[in-house]
């Protein structure tokens, strides 16, 4: 159940960060509200995750996959460029999360 909650926390964080892009420095109401609500949900779900998943593992997965997802959204939907270096960085983040889980996540 912890990893299901973690997936929800990641999705909420990614949605909040994407909404922040559209908030125009918190000058637009609805994207700003979505940002605040998204982060509230993300941290609530992350806190619940920590009841059953080790903090180091949960945070590494949350931060790593969230970062990779935001980078992908930037490339696919926001017109950001994808260089070989950026692609390699995303691959290393995902690889690091996989290695962390293989290395004894309980």
C-alpha atoms as an extended CHARMM CRD file, in Angstrom:
* protein
*
       106  EXT
         1         1  UNK       CA              0.0000000000        0.0000000000        0.0000000000  PROA      1               0.0000000000
         2         2  UNK       CA              2.9130000000        2.3370000000        0.7220000000  PROA      2               0.0000000000
         3         3  UNK       CA              4.0550000000        2.3420000000       -2.8800000000  PROA      3               0.0000000000
         4         4  UNK       CA              0.5280000000        3.0600000000       -4.1110000000  PROA      4               0.0000000000
         5         5  UNK       CA              0.4300000000        6.1060000000       -1.8310000000  PROA      5               0.0000000000
         6         6  UNK       CA              3.8880000000        7.0660000000       -3.0600000000  PROA      6               0.0000000000
         7         7  UNK       CA              2.7100000000        6.9110000000       -6.6690000000  PROA      7               0.0000000000
         8         8  UNK       CA             -0.1370000000        9.2420000000       -5.7370000000  PROA      8               0.0000000000
         9         9  UNK       CA              2.3070000000       11.5960000000       -4.0080000000  PROA      9               0.0000000000
        10        10  UNK       CA              4.4790000000       11.6830000000       -7.1120000000  PROA      10              0.0000000000
        11        11  UNK       CA              1.4810000000       12.3420000000       -9.3730000000  PROA      11              0.0000000000
        12        12  UNK       CA              0.2590000000       15.1630000000       -7.1170000000  PROA      12              0.0000000000
        13        13  UNK       CA              3.7250000000       16.7330000000       -6.9640000000  PROA      13              0.0000000000
        14        14  UNK       CA              4.1150000000       16.5740000000      -10.7410000000  PROA      14              0.0000000000
        15        15  UNK       CA              0.6690000000       18.1110000000      -11.2450000000  PROA      15              0.0000000000
        16        16  UNK       CA              1.4680000000       20.8720000000       -8.7130000000  PROA      16              0.0000000000
        17        17  UNK       CA              4.7830000000       21.6770000000      -10.3480000000  PROA      17              0.0000000000
        18        18  UNK       CA              3.1800000000       21.7840000000      -13.7780000000  PROA      18              0.0000000000
        19        19  UNK       CA              0.4540000000       24.0940000000      -12.4620000000  PROA      19              0.0000000000
        20        20  UNK       CA              3.1610000000       26.3120000000      -10.9610000000  PROA      20              0.0000000000
        21        21  UNK       CA              4.5760000000       26.8160000000      -14.4550000000  PROA      21              0.0000000000
        22        22  UNK       CA              1.1890000000       28.1970000000      -15.5150000000  PROA      22              0.0000000000
        23        23  UNK       CA              0.7130000000       30.3250000000      -12.3770000000  PROA      23              0.0000000000
        24        24  UNK       CA              2.9370000000       33.0560000000      -13.8450000000  PROA      24              0.0000000000
        25        25  UNK       CA              4.7360000000       33.6820000000      -10.5690000000  PROA      25              0.0000000000
        26        26  UNK       CA              1.5300000000       33.0700000000       -8.5760000000  PROA      26              0.0000000000
        27        27  UNK       CA             -0.1970000000       35.9420000000      -10.3610000000  PROA      27              0.0000000000
        28        28  UNK       CA             -2.9010000000       33.6960000000      -11.8820000000  PROA      28              0.0000000000
        29        29  UNK       CA             -5.4640000000       32.4150000000       -9.3810000000  PROA      29              0.0000000000
        30        30  UNK       CA             -6.4530000000       28.9300000000      -10.5360000000  PROA      30              0.0000000000
        31        31  UNK       CA             -3.0010000000       27.5870000000      -11.4070000000  PROA      31              0.0000000000
        32        32  UNK       CA             -1.8130000000       28.9910000000       -8.0610000000  PROA      32              0.0000000000
        33        33  UNK       CA             -4.6440000000       27.2160000000       -6.2260000000  PROA      33              0.0000000000
        34        34  UNK       CA             -3.8650000000       23.9650000000       -8.0750000000  PROA      34              0.0000000000
        35        35  UNK       CA             -0.2210000000       24.3270000000       -7.0830000000  PROA      35              0.0000000000
        36        36  UNK       CA             -1.0540000000       24.7340000000       -3.3920000000  PROA      36              0.0000000000
        37        37  UNK       CA             -3.5950000000       21.9070000000       -3.3620000000  PROA      37              0.0000000000
        38        38  UNK       CA             -1.2850000000       19.6180000000       -5.3230000000  PROA      38              0.0000000000
        39        39  UNK       CA              1.5920000000       20.1040000000       -2.9050000000  PROA      39              0.0000000000
        40        40  UNK       CA             -0.7130000000       19.6480000000        0.0940000000  PROA      40              0.0000000000
        41        41  UNK       CA             -1.9120000000       16.3350000000       -1.3470000000  PROA      41              0.0000000000
        42        42  UNK       CA              1.6410000000       15.3100000000       -2.2890000000  PROA      42              0.0000000000
        43        43  UNK       CA              3.0540000000       15.9050000000        1.1750000000  PROA      43              0.0000000000
        44        44  UNK       CA              0.0640000000       14.2790000000        2.8640000000  PROA      44              0.0000000000
        45        45  UNK       CA              0.4490000000       11.1470000000        0.7540000000  PROA      45              0.0000000000
        46        46  UNK       CA              4.2220000000       11.1480000000        1.2450000000  PROA      46              0.0000000000
        47        47  UNK       CA              3.7230000000       11.3500000000        5.0170000000  PROA      47              0.0000000000
        48        48  UNK       CA              1.3760000000        8.3600000000        4.8700000000  PROA      48              0.0000000000
        49        49  UNK       CA              3.8900000000        6.4910000000        2.7120000000  PROA      49              0.0000000000
        50        50  UNK       CA              6.5300000000        6.8950000000        5.4080000000  PROA      50              0.0000000000
        51        51  UNK       CA              4.4940000000        4.6860000000        7.7350000000  PROA      51              0.0000000000
        52        52  UNK       CA              5.5090000000        1.6480000000        5.6760000000  PROA      52              0.0000000000
        53        53  UNK       CA              8.4050000000        2.6790000000        3.4060000000  PROA      53              0.0000000000
        54        54  UNK       CA             11.8550000000        3.7670000000        4.6190000000  PROA      54              0.0000000000
        55        55  UNK       CA             12.3040000000        7.5270000000        4.4130000000  PROA      55              0.0000000000
        56        56  UNK       CA             15.4550000000        7.3750000000        2.2830000000  PROA      56              0.0000000000
        57        57  UNK       CA             13.8720000000        5.0440000000       -0.2160000000  PROA      57              0.0000000000
        58        58  UNK       CA             10.5590000000        6.9040000000       -0.3630000000  PROA      58              0.0000000000
        59        59  UNK       CA             12.1700000000       10.3000000000       -0.7730000000  PROA      59              0.0000000000
        60        60  UNK       CA             14.6230000000        9.1000000000       -3.4160000000  PROA      60              0.0000000000
        61        61  UNK       CA             11.8070000000        7.5800000000       -5.4580000000  PROA      61              0.0000000000
        62        62  UNK       CA              9.5560000000       10.6250000000       -4.9480000000  PROA      62              0.0000000000
        63        63  UNK       CA             12.2200000000       13.1450000000       -5.8880000000  PROA      63              0.0000000000
        64        64  UNK       CA             13.8070000000       11.1000000000       -8.6680000000  PROA      64              0.0000000000
        65        65  UNK       CA             10.6970000000       10.0350000000      -10.5100000000  PROA      65              0.0000000000
        66        66  UNK       CA              9.0760000000       13.4240000000       -9.9610000000  PROA      66              0.0000000000
        67        67  UNK       CA             12.1160000000       15.1380000000      -11.4720000000  PROA      67              0.0000000000
        68        68  UNK       CA             12.1890000000       12.7640000000      -14.4340000000  PROA      68              0.0000000000
        69        69  UNK       CA              8.4490000000       13.2110000000      -15.0290000000  PROA      69              0.0000000000
        70        70  UNK       CA              8.6870000000       17.0130000000      -14.9100000000  PROA      70              0.0000000000
        71        71  UNK       CA             11.6180000000       16.9600000000      -17.3150000000  PROA      71              0.0000000000
        72        72  UNK       CA              9.6150000000       14.7690000000      -19.6980000000  PROA      72              0.0000000000
        73        73  UNK       CA              6.5670000000       17.0580000000      -19.4380000000  PROA      73              0.0000000000
        74        74  UNK       CA              8.8210000000       20.0120000000      -20.2130000000  PROA      74              0.0000000000
        75        75  UNK       CA             10.0840000000       18.3420000000      -23.3530000000  PROA      75              0.0000000000
        76        76  UNK       CA              6.7820000000       16.8900000000      -24.5890000000  PROA      76              0.0000000000
        77        77  UNK       CA              4.3020000000       19.6190000000      -23.6470000000  PROA      77              0.0000000000
        78        78  UNK       CA              6.2240000000       22.8100000000      -22.9020000000  PROA      78              0.0000000000
        79        79  UNK       CA              8.5970000000       22.9430000000      -25.8460000000  PROA      79              0.0000000000
        80        80  UNK       CA             11.8000000000       22.4690000000      -23.8680000000  PROA      80              0.0000000000
        81        81  UNK       CA             14.6710000000       20.9580000000      -25.7990000000  PROA      81              0.0000000000
        82        82  UNK       CA             15.9310000000       17.4350000000      -25.2410000000  PROA      82              0.0000000000
        83        83  UNK       CA             19.6830000000       17.2100000000      -25.5070000000  PROA      83              0.0000000000
        84        84  UNK       CA             21.7660000000       14.0880000000      -25.1340000000  PROA      84              0.0000000000
        85        85  UNK       CA             22.9690000000       15.4610000000      -21.8060000000  PROA      85              0.0000000000
        86        86  UNK       CA             19.4250000000       16.0240000000      -20.5100000000  PROA      86              0.0000000000
        87        87  UNK       CA             18.3790000000       12.5570000000      -21.6670000000  PROA      87              0.0000000000
        88        88  UNK       CA             21.4060000000       11.0140000000      -19.9510000000  PROA      88              0.0000000000
        89        89  UNK       CA             20.5840000000       12.8750000000      -16.7350000000  PROA      89              0.0000000000
        90        90  UNK       CA             17.0020000000       11.5940000000      -16.7490000000  PROA      90              0.0000000000
        91        91  UNK       CA             18.2230000000        8.0550000000      -17.4380000000  PROA      91              0.0000000000
        92        92  UNK       CA             20.6990000000        8.3090000000      -14.5480000000  PROA      92              0.0000000000
        93        93  UNK       CA             17.9610000000        9.5060000000      -12.1780000000  PROA      93              0.0000000000
        94        94  UNK       CA             15.7060000000        6.5950000000      -13.0970000000  PROA      94              0.0000000000
        95        95  UNK       CA             18.6300000000        4.1790000000      -12.9380000000  PROA      95              0.0000000000
        96        96  UNK       CA             19.5390000000        5.4730000000       -9.4960000000  PROA      96              0.0000000000
        97        97  UNK       CA             16.0300000000        4.8580000000       -8.2270000000  PROA      97              0.0000000000
        98        98  UNK       CA             16.1050000000        1.3090000000       -9.6230000000  PROA      98              0.0000000000
        99        99  UNK       CA             19.5050000000        0.5970000000       -8.0560000000  PROA      99              0.0000000000
       100       100  UNK       CA             18.3420000000        2.0110000000       -4.7190000000  PROA      100             0.0000000000
       101       101  UNK       CA             15.3640000000       -0.3420000000       -4.7280000000  PROA      101             0.0000000000
       102       102  UNK       CA             17.4460000000       -3.3310000000       -5.7460000000  PROA      102             0.0000000000
       103       103  UNK       CA             19.9470000000       -2.5200000000       -2.9980000000  PROA      103             0.0000000000
       104       104  UNK       CA             17.7140000000       -3.3890000000       -0.1080000000  PROA      104             0.0000000000
       105       105  UNK       CA             14.5810000000       -1.2810000000       -0.0310000000  PROA      105             0.0000000000
       106       106  UNK       CA             12.2040000000       -2.8930000000        2.4340000000  PROA      106             0.0000000000
